C-alpha positions as CSV (number, residue, x, y, z in Angstrom):
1,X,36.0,-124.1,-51.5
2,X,37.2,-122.2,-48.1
3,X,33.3,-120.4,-47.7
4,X,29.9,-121.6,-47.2
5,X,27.5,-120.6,-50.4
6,X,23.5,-120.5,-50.2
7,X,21.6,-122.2,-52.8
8,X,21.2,-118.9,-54.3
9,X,24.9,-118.2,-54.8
10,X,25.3,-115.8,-51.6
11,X,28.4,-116.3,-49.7
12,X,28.3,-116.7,-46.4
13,X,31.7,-116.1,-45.4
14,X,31.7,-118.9,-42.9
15,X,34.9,-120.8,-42.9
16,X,34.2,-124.5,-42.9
17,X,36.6,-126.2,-39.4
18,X,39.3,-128.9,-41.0
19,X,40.2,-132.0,-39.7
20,X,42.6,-131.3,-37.5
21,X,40.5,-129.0,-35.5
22,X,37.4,-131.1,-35.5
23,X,39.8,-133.7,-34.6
24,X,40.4,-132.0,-31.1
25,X,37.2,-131.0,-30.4
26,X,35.3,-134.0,-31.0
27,X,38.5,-135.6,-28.5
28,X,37.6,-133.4,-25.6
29,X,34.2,-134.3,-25.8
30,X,35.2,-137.7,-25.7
31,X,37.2,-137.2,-22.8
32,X,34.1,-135.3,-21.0
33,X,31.6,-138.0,-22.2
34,X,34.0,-140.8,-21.0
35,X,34.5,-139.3,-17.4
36,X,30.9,-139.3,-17.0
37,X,30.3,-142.2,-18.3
38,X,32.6,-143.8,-15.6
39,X,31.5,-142.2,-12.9
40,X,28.2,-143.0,-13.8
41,X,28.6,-146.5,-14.1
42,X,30.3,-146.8,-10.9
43,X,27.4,-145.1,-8.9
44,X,25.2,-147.6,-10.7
45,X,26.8,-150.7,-10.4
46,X,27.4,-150.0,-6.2
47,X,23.1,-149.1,-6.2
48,X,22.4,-152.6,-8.6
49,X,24.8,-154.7,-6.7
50,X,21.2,-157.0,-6.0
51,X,20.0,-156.8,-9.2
52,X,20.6,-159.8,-12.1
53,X,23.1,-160.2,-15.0
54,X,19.8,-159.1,-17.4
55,X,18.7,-156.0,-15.5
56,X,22.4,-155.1,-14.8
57,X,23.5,-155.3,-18.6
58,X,20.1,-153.5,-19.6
59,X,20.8,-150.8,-17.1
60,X,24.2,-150.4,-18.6
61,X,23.3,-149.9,-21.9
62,X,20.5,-147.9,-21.1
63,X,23.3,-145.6,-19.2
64,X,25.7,-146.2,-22.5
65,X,23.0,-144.3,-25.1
66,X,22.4,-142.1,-22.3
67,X,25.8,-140.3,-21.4
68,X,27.4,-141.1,-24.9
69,X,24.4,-140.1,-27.3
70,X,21.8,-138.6,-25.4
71,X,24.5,-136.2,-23.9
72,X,25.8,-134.9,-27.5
73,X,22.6,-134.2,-28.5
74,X,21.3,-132.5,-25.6
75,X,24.3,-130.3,-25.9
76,X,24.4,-129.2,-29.0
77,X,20.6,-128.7,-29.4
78,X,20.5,-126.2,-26.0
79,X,24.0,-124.5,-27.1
80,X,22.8,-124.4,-31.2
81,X,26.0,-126.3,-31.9
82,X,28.4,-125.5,-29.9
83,X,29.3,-128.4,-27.3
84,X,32.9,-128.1,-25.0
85,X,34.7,-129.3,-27.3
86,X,34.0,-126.7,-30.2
87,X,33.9,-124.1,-27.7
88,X,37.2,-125.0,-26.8
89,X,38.3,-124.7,-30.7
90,X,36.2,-122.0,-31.6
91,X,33.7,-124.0,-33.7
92,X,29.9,-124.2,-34.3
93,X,27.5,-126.4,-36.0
94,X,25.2,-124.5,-38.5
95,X,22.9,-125.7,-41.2
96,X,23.7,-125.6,-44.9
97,X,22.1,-122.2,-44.6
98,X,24.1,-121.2,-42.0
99,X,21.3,-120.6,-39.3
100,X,21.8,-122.5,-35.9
101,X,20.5,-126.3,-35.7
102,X,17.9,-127.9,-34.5
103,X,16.7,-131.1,-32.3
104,X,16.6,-133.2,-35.1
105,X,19.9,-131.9,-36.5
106,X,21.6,-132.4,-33.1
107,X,19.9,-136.2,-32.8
108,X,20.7,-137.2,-36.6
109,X,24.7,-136.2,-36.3
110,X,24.9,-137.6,-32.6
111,X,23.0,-141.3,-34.1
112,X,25.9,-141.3,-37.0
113,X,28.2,-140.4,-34.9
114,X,27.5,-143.4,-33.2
115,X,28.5,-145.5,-35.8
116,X,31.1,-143.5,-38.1
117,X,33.0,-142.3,-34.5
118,X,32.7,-144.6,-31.5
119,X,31.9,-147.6,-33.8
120,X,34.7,-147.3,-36.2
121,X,37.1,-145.0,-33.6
122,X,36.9,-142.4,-35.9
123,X,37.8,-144.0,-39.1
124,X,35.1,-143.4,-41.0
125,X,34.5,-140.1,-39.8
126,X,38.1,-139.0,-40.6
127,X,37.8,-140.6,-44.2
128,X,34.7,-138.8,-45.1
129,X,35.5,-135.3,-43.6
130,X,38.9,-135.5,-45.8
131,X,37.1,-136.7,-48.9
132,X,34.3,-133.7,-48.2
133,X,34.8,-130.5,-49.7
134,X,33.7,-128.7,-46.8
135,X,35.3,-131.4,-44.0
136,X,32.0,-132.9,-43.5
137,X,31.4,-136.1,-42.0
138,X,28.3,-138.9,-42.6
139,X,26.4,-137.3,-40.0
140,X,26.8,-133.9,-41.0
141,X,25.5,-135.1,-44.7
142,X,22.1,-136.5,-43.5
143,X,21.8,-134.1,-40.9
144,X,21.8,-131.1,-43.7
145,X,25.0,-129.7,-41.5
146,X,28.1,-128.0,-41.4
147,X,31.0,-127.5,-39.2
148,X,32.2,-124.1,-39.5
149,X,35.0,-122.2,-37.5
150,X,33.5,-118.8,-35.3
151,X,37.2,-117.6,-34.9
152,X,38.3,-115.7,-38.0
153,X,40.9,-112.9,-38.4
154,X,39.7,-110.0,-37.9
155,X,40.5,-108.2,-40.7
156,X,38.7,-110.2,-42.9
157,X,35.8,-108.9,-41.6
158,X,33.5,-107.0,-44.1
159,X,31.8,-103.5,-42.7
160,X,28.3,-103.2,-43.5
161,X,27.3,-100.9,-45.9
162,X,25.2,-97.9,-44.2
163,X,21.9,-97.5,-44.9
164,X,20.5,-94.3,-47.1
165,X,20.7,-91.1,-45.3
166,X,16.9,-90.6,-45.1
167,X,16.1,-94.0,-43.6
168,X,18.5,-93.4,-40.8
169,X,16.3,-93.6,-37.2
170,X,13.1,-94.7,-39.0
171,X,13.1,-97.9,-37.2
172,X,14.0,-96.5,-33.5
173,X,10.5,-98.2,-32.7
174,X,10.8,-101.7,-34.3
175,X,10.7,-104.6,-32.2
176,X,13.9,-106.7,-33.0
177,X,13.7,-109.3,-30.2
178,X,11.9,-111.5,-32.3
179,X,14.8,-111.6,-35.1
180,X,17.0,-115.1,-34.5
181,X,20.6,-114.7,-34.6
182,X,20.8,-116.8,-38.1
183,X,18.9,-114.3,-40.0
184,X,20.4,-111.6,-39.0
185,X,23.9,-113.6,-39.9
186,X,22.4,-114.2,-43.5
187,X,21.3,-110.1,-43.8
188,X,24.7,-109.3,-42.6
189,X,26.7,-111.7,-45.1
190,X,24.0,-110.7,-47.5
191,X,25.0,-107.1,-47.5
192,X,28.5,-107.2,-47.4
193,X,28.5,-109.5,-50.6
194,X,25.7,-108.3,-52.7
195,X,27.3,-106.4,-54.7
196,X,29.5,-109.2,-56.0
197,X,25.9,-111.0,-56.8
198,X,24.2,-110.8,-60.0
199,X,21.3,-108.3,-60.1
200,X,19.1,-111.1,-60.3
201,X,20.1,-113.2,-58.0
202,X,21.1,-110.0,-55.9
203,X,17.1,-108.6,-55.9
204,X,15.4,-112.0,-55.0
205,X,17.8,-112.9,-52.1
206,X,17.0,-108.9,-50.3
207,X,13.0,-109.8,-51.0
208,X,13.8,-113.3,-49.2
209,X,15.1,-111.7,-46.4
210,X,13.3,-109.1,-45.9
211,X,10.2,-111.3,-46.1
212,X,11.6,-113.2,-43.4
213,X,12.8,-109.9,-41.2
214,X,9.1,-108.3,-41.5
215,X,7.8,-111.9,-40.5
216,X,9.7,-112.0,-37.5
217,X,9.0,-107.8,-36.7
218,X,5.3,-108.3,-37.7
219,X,6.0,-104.4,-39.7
220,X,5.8,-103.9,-43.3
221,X,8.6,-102.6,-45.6
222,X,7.4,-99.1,-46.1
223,X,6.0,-98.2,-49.2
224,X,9.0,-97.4,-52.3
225,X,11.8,-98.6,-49.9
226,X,14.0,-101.3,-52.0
227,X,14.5,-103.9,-50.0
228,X,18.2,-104.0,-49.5
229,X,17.8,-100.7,-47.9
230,X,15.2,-101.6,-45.4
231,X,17.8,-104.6,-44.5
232,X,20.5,-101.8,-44.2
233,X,18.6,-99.2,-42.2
234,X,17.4,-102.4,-39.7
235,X,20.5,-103.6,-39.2
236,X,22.4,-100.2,-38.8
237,X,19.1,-99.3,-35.8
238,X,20.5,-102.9,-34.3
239,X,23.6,-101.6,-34.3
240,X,22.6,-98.2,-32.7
241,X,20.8,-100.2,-30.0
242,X,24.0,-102.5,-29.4
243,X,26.3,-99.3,-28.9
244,X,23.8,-97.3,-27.2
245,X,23.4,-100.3,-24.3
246,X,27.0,-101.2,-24.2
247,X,27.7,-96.9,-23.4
248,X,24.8,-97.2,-20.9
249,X,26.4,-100.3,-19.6
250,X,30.1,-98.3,-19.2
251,X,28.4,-95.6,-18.1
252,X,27.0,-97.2,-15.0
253,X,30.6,-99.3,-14.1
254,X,32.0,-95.8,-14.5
255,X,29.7,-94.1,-11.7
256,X,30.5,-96.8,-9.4
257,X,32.0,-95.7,-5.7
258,X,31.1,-92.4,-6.8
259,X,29.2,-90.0,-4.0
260,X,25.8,-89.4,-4.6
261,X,26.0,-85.5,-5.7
262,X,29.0,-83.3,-6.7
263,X,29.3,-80.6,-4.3
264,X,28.3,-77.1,-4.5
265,X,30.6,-74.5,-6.6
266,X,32.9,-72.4,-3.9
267,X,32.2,-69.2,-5.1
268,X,35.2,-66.9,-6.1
269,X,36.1,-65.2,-2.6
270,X,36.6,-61.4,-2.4
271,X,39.6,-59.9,-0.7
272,X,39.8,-57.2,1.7
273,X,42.7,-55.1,2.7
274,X,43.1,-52.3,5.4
275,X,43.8,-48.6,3.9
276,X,45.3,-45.5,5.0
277,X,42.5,-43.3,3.0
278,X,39.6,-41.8,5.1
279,X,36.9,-43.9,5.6
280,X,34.1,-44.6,3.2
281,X,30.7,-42.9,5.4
282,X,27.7,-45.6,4.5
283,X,23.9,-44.2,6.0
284,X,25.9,-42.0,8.2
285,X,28.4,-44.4,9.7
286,X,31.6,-45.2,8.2
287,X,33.4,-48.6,7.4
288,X,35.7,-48.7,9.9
289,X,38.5,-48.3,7.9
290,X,38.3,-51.3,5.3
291,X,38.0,-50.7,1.4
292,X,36.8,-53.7,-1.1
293,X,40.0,-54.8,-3.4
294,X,38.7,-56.3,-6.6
295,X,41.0,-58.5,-8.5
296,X,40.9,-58.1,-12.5
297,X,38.0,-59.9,-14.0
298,X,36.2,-60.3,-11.1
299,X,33.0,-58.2,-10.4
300,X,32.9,-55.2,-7.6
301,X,30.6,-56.7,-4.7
302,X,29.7,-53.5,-2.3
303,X,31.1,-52.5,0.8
304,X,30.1,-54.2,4.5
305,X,27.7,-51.7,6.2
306,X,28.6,-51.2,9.7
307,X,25.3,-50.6,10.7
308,X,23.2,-53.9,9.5
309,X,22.0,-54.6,6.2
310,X,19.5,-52.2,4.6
311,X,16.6,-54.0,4.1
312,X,15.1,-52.0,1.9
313,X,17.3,-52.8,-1.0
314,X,17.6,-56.6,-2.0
315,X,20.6,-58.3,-1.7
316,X,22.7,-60.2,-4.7
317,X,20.6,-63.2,-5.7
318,X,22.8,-66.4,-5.6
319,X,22.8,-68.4,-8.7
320,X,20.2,-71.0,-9.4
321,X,21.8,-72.7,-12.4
322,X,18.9,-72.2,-15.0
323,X,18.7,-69.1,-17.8
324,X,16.3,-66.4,-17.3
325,X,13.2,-66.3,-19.8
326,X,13.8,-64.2,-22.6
């Protein structure tokens, strides 16, 4: 079985990590865990040097569970299951459900691991994750977990359907901060699978999660929208939102160590040329021998008056940039 299935047959599409690759993660946390173990140790053992055997020995396993138990779970509960190691290997820990884990996830698989990895050096962890289906170890079986891999090619990647035409941009105003990122990973598989699902099975799993979206947005599914459209048209407006910000985003990096304004439009200059021809008389006076030369396509501007601008005719208005009213 190479993808995770939800009790009501929907497929995930979350590939399940191997041995080998849990292998190397779970060895780089070691190595991390180990070097701070050490170096722990050391700074203890120079600030107890007056201390007794008892308090000594007490102190040390105190710092033991500490670094080497306390530290795994602490990881994976703030990261939702991803510690170095799996970051390293591009793996996650997720719940048979495939939403992200939990304190007492993180503190059941890092009590096991205890026993089944630094008690046994790995031996019992390695058994059971070959003998699992799904490469899971003892602490992933009590825990209700799963290692799964984040890294997949991408063209096994599955476009999500589009919603129907007329609930395009009927959520613009839905609050979608509230959503965690594990339901939105169930709509998503949800969709691009459902219509490999029975219809049964395929109509109860959209109500389920749609209950659970409007739960989370606090807004009804509007009256005589199916459900699996509502999940559609939410997920397309999340989506929208994600391209609109990252354009914003590029947008802003694009305009940096630009000036401030774009300078003013030269306008087109006018050329003037001397002629032979008599001169043009303007109010009596004449132009003192120059005639305006308009190139083709460009609009005849009048002639210089020699005598001052008549101010009883306005000049050309300059340009403002906005359209006249009709």
């Amino acid at each position: 079985m190479n993808e995770l299935v939800t009790g009501d047959a929907v497929v995930l599409g979350l590939q399940p990590a191997r041995l080998p690759s849990r292998a190397l993660a779970i060895a780089i946390d070691l190595a991390v865990l180990l070097t701070v173990f050490v170096l722990f140790s050391i700074g203890l053992a120079v600030a107890t040097v007056t201390l007794d055997e008892a308090a000594t020995a007490a102190i040390a396993v105190a710092t033991f569970l500490l670094v080497l138990v306390g530290g795994p779970v602490a990881v994976e509960t703030l990261s939702h299951g991803r510690s170095l190691g799996k970051l390293a290997c591009g793996l996650r820990v997720v719940r048979d459900d495939g939403g992200p884990i939990r304190f007492r996830h993180a503190l059941v698989r890092g009590a096991m691991g205890l026993v089944e990895i630094l008690g046994t050096f790995g031996v019992v962890g390695s058994i059971a994750s070959l003998v699992s289906a799904r490469g899971r170890r003892l602490g992933d079986v009590f825990a209700g977990t799963l290692v799964v891999r984040e890294r997949v090619p991408a063209g096994r990647a599955l476009a999500v359907p589009p919603p129907p035409p007329w609930l395009v941009g009927r959520f613009g105003q839905l609050d979608l901060s509230g959503v965690p990122d594990g339901l939105w990973l169930a709509i998503r598989q949800y969709l691009t699978r459902m219509n490999q699902l029975d219809a049964t099975v395929r109509g109860s799993m959209a109500e389920r999660l749609a209950t659970d979206l409007v739960a989370r947005t606090g807004v009804p599914v509007p009256a005589g929208v199916p459900a699996a459209a509502y999940l559609a048209a939410v997920v397309n407006e999340r989506q929208t939102r994600d391209v609109r910000r990252m354009a914003a985003a590029a947008g802003r990096a694009g305009r940096t160590g630009a000036p401030d304004a774009w300078p003013a439009p030269v306008p087109s200059p006018v050329f003037v040329k001397p002629v032979t021809a008599a001169p043009v008389p303007v109010k009596g006076e004449h132009s003192g021998g120059w005639a305006i030369e308009v190139r083709p396509g460009e609009a005849a501007a009048p002639p210089p008056a020699a005598g001052g601008e008549d101010m009883g005719r306005p000049g050309p208005q300059a340009p403002t940039g906005f359209a006249p009213p009709a």
